[in-house]
PDB file of C-alpha atoms and ligand atoms in Angstrom:
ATOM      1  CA  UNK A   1     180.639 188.723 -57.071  1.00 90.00           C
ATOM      2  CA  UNK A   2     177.593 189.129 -58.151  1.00 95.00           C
ATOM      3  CA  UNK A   3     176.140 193.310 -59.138  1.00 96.00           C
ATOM      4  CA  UNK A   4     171.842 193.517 -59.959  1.00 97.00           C
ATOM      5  CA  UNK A   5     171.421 196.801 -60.798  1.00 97.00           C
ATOM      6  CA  UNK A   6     167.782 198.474 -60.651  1.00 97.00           C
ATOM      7  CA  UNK A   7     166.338 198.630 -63.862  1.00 96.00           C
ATOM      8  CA  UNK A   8     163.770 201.601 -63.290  1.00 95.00           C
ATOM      9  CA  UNK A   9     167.484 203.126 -61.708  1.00 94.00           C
ATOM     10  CA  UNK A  10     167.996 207.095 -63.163  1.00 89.00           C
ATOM     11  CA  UNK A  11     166.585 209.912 -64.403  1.00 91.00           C
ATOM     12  CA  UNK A  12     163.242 209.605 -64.704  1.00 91.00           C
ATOM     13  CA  UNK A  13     160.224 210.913 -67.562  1.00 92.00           C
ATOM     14  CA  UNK A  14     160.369 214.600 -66.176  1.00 93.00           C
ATOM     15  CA  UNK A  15     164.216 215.381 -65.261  1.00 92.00           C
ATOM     16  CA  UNK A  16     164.738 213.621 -68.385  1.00 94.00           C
ATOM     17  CA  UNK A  17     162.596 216.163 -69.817  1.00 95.00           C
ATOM     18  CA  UNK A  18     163.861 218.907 -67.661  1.00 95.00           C
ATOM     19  CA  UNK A  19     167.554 218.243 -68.635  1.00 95.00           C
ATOM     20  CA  UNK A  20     167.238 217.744 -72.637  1.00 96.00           C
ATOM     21  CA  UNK A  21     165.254 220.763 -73.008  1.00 97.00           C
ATOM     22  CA  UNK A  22     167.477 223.262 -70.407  1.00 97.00           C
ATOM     23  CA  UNK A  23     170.091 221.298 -73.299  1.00 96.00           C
ATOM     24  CA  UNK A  24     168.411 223.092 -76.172  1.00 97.00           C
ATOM     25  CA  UNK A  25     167.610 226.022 -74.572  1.00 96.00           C
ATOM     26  CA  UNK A  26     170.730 226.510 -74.170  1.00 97.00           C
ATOM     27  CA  UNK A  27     171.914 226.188 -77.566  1.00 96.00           C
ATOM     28  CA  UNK A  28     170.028 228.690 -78.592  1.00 95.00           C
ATOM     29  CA  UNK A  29     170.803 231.230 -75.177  1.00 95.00           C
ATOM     30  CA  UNK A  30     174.074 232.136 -74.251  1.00 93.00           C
ATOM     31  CA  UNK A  31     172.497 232.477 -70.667  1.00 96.00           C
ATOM     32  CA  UNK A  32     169.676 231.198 -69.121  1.00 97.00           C
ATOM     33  CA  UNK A  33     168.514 231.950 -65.216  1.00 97.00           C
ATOM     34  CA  UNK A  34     166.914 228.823 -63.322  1.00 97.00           C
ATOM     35  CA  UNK A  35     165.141 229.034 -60.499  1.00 97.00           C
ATOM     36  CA  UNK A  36     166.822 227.092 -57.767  1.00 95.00           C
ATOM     37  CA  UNK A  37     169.196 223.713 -59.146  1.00 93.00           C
ATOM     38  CA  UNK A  38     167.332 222.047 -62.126  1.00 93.00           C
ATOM     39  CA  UNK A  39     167.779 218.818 -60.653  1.00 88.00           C
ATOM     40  CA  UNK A  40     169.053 217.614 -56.643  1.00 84.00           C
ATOM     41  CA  UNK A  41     172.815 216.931 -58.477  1.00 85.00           C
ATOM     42  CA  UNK A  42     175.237 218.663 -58.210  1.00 87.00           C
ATOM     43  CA  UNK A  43     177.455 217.130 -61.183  1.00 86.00           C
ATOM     44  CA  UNK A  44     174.488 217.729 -63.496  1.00 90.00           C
ATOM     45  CA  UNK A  45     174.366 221.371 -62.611  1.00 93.00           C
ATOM     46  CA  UNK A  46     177.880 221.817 -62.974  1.00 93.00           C
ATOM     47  CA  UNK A  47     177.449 220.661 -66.714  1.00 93.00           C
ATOM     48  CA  UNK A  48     174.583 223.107 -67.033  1.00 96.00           C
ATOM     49  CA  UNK A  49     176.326 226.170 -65.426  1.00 97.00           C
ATOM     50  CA  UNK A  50     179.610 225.653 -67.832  1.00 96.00           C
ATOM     51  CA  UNK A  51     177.066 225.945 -70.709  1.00 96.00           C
ATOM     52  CA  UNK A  52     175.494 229.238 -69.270  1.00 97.00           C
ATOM     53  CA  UNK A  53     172.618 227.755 -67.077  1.00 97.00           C
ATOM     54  CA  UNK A  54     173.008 230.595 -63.869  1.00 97.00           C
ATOM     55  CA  UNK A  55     171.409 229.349 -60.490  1.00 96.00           C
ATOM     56  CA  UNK A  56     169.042 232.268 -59.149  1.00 97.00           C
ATOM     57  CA  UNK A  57     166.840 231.629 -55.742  1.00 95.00           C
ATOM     58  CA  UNK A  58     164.423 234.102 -56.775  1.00 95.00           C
ATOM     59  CA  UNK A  59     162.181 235.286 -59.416  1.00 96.00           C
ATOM     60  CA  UNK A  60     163.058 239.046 -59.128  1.00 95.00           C
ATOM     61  CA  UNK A  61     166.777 238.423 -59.601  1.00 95.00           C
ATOM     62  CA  UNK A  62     166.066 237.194 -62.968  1.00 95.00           C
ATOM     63  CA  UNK A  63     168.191 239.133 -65.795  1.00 92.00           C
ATOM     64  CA  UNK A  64     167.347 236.479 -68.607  1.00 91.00           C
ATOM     65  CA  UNK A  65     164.641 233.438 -69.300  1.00 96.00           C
ATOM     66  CA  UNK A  66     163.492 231.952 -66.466  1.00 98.00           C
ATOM     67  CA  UNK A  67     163.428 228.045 -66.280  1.00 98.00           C
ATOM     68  CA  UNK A  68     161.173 226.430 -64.206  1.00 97.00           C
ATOM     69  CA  UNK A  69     162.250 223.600 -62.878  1.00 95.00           C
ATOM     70  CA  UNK A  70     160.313 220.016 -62.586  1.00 94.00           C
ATOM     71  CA  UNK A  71     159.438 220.602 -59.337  1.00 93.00           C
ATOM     72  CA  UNK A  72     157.153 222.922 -60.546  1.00 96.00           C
ATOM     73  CA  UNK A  73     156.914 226.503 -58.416  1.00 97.00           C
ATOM     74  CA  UNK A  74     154.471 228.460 -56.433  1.00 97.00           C
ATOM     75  CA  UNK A  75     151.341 230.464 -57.665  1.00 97.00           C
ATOM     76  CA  UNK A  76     153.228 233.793 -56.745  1.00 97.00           C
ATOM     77  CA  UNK A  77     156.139 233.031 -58.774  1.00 97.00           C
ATOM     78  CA  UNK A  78     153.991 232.713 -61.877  1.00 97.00           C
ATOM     79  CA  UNK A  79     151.993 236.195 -60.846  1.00 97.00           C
ATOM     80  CA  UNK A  80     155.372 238.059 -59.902  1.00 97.00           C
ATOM     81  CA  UNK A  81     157.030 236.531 -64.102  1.00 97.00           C
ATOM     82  CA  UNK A  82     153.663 237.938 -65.567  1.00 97.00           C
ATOM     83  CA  UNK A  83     153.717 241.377 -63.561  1.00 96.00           C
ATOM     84  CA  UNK A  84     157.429 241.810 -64.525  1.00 95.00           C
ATOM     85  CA  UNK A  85     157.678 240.492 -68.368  1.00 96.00           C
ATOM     86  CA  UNK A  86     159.687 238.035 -67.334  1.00 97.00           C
ATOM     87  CA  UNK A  87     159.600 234.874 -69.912  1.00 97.00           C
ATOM     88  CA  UNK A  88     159.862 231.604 -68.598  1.00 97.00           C
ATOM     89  CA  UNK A  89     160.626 228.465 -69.988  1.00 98.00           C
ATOM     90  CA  UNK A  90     158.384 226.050 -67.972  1.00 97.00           C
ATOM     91  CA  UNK A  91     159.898 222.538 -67.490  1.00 97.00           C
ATOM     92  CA  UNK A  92     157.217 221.678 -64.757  1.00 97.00           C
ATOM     93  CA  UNK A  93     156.935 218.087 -64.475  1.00 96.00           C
ATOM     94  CA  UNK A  94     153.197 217.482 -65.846  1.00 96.00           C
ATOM     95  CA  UNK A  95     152.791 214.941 -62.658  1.00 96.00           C
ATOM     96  CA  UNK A  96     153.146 218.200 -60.325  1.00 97.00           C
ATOM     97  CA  UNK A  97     151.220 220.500 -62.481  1.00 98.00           C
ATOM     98  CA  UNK A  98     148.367 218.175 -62.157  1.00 98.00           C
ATOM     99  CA  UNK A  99     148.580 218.160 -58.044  1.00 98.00           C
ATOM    100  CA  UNK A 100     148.549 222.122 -58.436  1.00 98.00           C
ATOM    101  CA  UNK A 101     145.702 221.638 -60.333  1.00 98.00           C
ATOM    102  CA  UNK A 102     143.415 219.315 -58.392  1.00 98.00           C
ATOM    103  CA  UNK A 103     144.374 221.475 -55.126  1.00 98.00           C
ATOM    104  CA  UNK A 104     143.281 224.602 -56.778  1.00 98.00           C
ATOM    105  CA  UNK A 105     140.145 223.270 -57.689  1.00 98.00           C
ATOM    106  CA  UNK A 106     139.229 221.432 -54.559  1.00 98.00           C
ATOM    107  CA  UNK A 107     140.332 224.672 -53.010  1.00 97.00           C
ATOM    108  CA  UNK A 108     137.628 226.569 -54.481  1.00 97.00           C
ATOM    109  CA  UNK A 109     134.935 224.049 -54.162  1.00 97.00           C
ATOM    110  CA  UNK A 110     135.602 224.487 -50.173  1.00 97.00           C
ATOM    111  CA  UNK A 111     137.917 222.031 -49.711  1.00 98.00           C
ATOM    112  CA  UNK A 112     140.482 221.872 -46.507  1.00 97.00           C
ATOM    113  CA  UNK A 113     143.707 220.137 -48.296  1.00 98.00           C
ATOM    114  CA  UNK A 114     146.243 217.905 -46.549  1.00 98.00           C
ATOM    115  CA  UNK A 115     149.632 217.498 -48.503  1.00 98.00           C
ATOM    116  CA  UNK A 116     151.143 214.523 -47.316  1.00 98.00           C
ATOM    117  CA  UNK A 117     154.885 214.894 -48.372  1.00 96.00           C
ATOM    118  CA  UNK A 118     158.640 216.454 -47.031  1.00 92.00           C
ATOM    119  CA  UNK A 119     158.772 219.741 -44.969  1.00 92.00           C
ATOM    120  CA  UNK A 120     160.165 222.574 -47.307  1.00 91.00           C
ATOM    121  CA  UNK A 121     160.965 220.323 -50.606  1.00 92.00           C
ATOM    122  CA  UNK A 122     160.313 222.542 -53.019  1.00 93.00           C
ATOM    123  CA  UNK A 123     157.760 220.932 -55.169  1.00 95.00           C
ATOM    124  CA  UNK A 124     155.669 220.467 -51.708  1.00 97.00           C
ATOM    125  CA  UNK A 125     155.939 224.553 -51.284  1.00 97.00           C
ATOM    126  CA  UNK A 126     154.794 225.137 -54.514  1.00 97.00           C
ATOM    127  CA  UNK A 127     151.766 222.685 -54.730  1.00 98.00           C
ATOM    128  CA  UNK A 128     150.741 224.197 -51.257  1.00 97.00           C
ATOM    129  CA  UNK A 129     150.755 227.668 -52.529  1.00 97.00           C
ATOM    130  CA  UNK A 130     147.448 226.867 -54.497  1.00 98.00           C
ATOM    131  CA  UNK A 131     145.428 225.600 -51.672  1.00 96.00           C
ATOM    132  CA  UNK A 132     145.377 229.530 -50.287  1.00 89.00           C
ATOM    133  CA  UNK A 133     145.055 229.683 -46.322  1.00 91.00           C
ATOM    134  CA  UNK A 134     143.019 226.348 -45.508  1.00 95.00           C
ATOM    135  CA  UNK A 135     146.133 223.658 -46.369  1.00 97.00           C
ATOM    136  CA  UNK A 136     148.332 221.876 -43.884  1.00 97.00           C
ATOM    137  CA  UNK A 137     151.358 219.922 -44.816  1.00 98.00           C
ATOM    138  CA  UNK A 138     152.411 216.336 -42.764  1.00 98.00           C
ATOM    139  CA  UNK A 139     155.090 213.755 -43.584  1.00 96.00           C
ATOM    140  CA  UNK A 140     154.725 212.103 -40.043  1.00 95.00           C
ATOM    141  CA  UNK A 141     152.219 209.586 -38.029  1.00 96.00           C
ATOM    142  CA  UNK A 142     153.077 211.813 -34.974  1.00 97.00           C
ATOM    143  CA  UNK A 143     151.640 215.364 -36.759  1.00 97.00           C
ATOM    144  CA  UNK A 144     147.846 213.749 -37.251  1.00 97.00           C
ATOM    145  CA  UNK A 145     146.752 214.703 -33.750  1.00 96.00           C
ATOM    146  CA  UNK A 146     148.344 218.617 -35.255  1.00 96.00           C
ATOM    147  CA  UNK A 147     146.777 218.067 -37.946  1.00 96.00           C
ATOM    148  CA  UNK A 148     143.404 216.944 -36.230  1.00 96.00           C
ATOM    149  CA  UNK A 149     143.522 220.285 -34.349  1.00 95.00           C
ATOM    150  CA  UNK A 150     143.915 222.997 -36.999  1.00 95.00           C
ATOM    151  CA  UNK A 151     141.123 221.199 -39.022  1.00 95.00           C
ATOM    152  CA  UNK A 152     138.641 221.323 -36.466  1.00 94.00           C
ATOM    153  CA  UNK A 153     139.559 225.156 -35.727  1.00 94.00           C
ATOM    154  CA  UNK A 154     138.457 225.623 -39.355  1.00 94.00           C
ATOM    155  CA  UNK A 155     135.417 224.313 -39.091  1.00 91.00           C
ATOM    156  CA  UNK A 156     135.674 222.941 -42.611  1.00 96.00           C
ATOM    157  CA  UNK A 157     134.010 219.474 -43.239  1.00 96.00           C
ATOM    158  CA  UNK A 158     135.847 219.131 -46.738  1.00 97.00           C
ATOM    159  CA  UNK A 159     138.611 217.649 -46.479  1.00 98.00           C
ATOM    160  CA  UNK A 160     141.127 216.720 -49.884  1.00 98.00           C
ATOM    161  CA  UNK A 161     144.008 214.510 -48.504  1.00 98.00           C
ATOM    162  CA  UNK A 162     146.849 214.663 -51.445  1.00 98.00           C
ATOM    163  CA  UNK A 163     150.391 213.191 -51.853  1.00 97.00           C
ATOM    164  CA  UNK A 164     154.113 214.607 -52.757  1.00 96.00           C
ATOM    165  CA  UNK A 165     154.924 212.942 -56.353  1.00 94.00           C
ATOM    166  CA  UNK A 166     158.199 211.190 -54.139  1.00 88.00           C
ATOM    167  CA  UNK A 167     156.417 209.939 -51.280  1.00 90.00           C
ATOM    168  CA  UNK A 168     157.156 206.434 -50.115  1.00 87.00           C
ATOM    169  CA  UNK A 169     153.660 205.254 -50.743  1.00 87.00           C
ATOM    170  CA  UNK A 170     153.070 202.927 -48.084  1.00 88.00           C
ATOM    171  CA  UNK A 171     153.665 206.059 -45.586  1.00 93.00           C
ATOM    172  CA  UNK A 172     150.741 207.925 -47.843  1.00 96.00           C
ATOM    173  CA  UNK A 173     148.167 204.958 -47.363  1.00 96.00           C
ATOM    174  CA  UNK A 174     149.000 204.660 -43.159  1.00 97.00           C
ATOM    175  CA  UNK A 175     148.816 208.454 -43.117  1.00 98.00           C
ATOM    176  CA  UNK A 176     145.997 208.893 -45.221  1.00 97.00           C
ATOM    177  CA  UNK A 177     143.529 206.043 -43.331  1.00 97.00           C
ATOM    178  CA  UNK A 178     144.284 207.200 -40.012  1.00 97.00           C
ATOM    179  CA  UNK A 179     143.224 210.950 -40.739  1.00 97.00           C
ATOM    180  CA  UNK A 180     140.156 209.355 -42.211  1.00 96.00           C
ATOM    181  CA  UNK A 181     139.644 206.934 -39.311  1.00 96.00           C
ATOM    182  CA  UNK A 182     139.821 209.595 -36.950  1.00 95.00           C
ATOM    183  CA  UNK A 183     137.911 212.293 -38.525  1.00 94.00           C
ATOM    184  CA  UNK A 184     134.921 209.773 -39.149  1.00 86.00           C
ATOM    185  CA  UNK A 185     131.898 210.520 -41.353  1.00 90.00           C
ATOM    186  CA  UNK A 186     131.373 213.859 -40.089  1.00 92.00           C
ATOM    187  CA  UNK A 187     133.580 214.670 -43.129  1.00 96.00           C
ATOM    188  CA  UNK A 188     133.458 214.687 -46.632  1.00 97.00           C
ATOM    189  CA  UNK A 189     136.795 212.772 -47.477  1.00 97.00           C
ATOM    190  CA  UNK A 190     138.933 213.002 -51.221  1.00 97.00           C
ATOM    191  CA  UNK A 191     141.792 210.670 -50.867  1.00 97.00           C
ATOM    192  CA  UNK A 192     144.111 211.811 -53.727  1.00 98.00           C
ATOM    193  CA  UNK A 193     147.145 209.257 -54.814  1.00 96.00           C
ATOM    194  CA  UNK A 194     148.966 211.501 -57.020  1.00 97.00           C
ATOM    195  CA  UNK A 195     152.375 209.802 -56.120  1.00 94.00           C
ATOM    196  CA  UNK A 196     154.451 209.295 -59.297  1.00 92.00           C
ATOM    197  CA  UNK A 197     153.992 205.530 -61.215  1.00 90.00           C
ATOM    198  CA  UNK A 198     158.258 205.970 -61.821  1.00 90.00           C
ATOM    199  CA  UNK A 199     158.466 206.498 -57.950  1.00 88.00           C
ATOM    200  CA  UNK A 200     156.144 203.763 -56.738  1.00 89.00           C
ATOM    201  CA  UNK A 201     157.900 201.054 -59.061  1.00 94.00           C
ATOM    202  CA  UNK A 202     161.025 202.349 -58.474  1.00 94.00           C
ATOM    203  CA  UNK A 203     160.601 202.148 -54.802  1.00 92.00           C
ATOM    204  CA  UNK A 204     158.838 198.799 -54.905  1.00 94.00           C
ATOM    205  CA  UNK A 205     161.832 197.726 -56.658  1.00 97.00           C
ATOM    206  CA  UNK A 206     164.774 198.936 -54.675  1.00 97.00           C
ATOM    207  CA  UNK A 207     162.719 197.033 -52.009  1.00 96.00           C
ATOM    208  CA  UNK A 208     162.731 193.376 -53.732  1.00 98.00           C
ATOM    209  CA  UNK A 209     166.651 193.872 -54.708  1.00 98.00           C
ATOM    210  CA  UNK A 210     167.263 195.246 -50.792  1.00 98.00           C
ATOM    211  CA  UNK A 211     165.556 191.329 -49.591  1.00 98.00           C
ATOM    212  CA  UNK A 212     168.406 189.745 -52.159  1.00 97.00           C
ATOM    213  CA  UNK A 213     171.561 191.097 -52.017  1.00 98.00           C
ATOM    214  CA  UNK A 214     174.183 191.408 -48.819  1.00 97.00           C
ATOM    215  CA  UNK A 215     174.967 195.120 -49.425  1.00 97.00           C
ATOM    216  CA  UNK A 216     172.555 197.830 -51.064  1.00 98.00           C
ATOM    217  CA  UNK A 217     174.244 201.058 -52.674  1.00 98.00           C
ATOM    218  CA  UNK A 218     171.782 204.105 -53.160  1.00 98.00           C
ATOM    219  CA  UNK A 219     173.005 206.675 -55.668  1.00 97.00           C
ATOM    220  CA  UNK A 220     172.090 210.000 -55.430  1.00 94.00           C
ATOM    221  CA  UNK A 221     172.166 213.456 -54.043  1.00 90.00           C
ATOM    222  CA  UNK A 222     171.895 213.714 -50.296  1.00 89.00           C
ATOM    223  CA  UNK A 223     169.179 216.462 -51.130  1.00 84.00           C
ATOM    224  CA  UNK A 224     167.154 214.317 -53.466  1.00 87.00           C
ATOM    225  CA  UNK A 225     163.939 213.617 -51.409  1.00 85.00           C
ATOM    226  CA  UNK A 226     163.535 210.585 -53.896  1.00 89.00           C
ATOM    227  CA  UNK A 227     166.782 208.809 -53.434  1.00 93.00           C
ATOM    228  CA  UNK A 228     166.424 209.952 -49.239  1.00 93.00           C
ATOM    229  CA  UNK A 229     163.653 207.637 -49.567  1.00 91.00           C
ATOM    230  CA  UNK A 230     164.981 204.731 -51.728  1.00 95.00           C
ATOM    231  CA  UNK A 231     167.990 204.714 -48.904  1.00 96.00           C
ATOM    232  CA  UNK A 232     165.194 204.405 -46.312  1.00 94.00           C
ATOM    233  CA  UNK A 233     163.727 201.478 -47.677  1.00 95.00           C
ATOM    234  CA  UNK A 234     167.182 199.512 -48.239  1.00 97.00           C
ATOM    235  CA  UNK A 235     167.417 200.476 -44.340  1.00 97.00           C
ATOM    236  CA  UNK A 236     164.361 198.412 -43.688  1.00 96.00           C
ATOM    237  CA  UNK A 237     165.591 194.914 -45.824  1.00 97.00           C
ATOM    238  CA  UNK A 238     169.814 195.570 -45.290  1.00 97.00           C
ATOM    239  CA  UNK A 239     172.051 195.722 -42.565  1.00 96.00           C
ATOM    240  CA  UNK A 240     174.655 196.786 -45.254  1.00 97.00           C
ATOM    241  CA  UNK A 241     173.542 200.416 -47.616  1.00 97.00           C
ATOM    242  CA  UNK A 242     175.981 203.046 -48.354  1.00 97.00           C
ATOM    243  CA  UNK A 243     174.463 206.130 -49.597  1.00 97.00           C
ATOM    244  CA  UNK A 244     176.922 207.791 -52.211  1.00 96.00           C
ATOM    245  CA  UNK A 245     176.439 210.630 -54.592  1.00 93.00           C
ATOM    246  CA  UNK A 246     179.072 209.910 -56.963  1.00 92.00           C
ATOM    247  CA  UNK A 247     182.221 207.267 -57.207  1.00 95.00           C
ATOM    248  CA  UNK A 248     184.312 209.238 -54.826  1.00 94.00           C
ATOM    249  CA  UNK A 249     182.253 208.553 -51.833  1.00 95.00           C
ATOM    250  CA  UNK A 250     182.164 204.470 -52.298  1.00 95.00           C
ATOM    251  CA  UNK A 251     183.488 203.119 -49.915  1.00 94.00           C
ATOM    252  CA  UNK A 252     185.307 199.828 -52.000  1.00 94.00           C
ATOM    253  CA  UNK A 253     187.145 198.105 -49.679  1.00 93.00           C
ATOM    254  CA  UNK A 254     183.614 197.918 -47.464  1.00 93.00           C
ATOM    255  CA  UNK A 255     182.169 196.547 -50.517  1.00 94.00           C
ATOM    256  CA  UNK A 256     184.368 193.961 -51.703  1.00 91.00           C
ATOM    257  CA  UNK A 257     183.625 192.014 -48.272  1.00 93.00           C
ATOM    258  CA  UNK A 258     179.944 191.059 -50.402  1.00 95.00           C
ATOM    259  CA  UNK A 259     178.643 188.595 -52.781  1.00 95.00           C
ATOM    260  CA  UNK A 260     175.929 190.217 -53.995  1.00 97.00           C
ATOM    261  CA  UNK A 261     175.481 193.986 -54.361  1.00 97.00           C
ATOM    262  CA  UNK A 262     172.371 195.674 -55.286  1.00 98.00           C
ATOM    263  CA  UNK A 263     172.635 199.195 -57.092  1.00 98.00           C
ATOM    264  CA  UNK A 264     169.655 202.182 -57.505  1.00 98.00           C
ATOM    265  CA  UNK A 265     169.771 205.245 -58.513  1.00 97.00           C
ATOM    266  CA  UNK A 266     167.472 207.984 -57.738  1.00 94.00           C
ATOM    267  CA  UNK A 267     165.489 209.919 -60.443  1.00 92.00           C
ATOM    268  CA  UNK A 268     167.810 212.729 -60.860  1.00 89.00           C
ATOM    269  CA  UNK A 269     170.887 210.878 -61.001  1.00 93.00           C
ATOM    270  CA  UNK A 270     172.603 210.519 -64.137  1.00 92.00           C
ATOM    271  CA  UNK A 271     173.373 207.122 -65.649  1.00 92.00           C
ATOM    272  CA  UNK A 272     177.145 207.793 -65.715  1.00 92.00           C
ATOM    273  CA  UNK A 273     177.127 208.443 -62.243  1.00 93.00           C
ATOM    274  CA  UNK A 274     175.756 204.662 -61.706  1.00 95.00           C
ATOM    275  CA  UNK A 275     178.518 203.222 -64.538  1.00 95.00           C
ATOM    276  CA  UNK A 276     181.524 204.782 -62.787  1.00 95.00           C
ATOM    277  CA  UNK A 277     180.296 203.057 -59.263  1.00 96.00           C
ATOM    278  CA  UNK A 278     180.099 199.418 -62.011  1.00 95.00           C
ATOM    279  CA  UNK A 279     183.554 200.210 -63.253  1.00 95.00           C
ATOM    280  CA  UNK A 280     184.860 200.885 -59.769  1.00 95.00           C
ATOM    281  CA  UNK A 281     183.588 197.695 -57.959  1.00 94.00           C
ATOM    282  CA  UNK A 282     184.379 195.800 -61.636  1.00 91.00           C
ATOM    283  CA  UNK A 283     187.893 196.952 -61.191  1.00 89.00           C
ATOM    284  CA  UNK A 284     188.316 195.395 -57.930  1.00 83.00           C
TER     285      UNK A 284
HETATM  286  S1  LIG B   1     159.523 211.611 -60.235  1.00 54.11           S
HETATM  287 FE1  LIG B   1     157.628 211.539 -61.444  1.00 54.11          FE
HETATM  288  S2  LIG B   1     156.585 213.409 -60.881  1.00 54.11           S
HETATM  289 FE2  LIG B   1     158.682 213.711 -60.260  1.00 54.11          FE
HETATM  290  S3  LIG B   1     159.665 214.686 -62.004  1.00 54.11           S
HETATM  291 FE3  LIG B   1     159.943 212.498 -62.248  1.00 54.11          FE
HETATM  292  S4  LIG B   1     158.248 211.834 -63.578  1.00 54.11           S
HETATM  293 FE4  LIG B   1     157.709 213.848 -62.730  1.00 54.11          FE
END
């Protein structure tokens, strides 16, 4: 049997990031609040919360530091921590900061934005909080003609057309042209491809090893937009992907019908978490 295993698999530049400095913070804080889980893992947070790391869901419940999570949060958050003394320790992925950035700006220039990424992901909610009122959010062909609808009710002819940091970027591009195909040159158009290098090559590579292997195993939380989206892909080149978030869930005796397994991880899975699945498949 033969195992190719992804090598942009794991945690990438900003959970990396996220995780070694929560690490040190910790060392130094016998408790630390985080706003919602620091990554989409649940064996990562478990490691966090037995060092003190404490789960919170909103700013105003915070009784210690405040870690922001690379996600990044929303514009109120950051007014409601100033207002309150609250000191936060902000781990926001500087990929994310820079989409709140460019939507603020474009914002006040006039601008009408489209995010192009998941409903309610958290990094989408917070990057949308800086447009103010004229922003609209789609992750499907089938919301343009929505879409369409509550621009033109606007009457704004600025339009900035963004994307999620984990969007599968082929979706962005079809997305993206048909807005602009429809709305013509009426409009004043900013296409903005602010999807993540680390997710682009990580998806372009989950699709080559998909084409080569007889069964495709995605690693990762079920809540990890990221790895969602890696699993989608295998869909697309494999009749055979399981979709596991740790060792538990493999299902072996599936997999040792194969030849040739392909293994990815998504960016907030843990490189353990991809050796166990090795050692269990090795084992057999
Ligand atoms: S996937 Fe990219 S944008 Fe998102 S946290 Fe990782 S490095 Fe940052």
């Amino acid at each position: 049997m033969e195992i190719i295993i992804g090598k942009t698999s794991g945690f990438c530049a900003g959970v990396k990031n996220a995780i070694t400095k929560t690490e040190e913070a910790l060392k130094q804080n016998k408790k630390i609040d985080c706003l919602g889980e620091l990554v989409h893992n649940r064996q990562v947070i478990e490691k966090l919360e037995k060092k003190g790391l404490n789960i919170i869901n909103n700013i105003e419940d915070a009784k210690s530091k405040v870690i922001i999570r690379a996600h990044g949060e929303t514009k109120k958050t950051y007014e409601i921590a100033k207002q309150k003394e609250i000191e936060l320790i902000d781990l926001s992925c500087p990929k994310v900061l820079k989409i709140h950035e460019i939507i603020e700006d474009y914002s006040k220039k006039g601008y009408f934005t489209i995010l192009i990424g998941q409903k309610d992901h958290p990094e989408v909610i917070g990057s949308l909080s800086f447009a103010g009122e004229n922003a609209i959010l789609i992750g499907k062909e089938e919301e343009i003609e929505n879409v369409i609808k509550q621009i033109e009710k606007t009457q704004i002819k600025k339009i900035l057309i963004i994307a999620q940091t984990t969007f599968d970027l082929e979706k962005f591009e079809e997305i993206s042209q048909k807005i602009k195909n429809i709305l013509g040159n009426e409009y004043i158009i900013e296409i903005k491809n602010t999807i993540c290098l680390a997710t682009k090559i990580r998806q372009e590579e989950t699709d080559n090893i998909s084409k080569n292997v007889d069964c495709m195993i995605i690693v990762g939380g079920k809540n990890s937009s990221n790895t969602q989206k890696l699993y989608e892909i295998s869909l697309k080149n494999c009749k055979n992907v399981e979709y596991v978030q740790t060792v538990n869930e493999l299902n072996i005796n599936e997999i040792k019908k194969f030849n040739k397994i392909g293994i990815m991880a998504g960016a907030s899975t843990p490189a353990e978490s991809v050796e166990e699945i090795i050692n269990k498949i090795k084992g057999e």
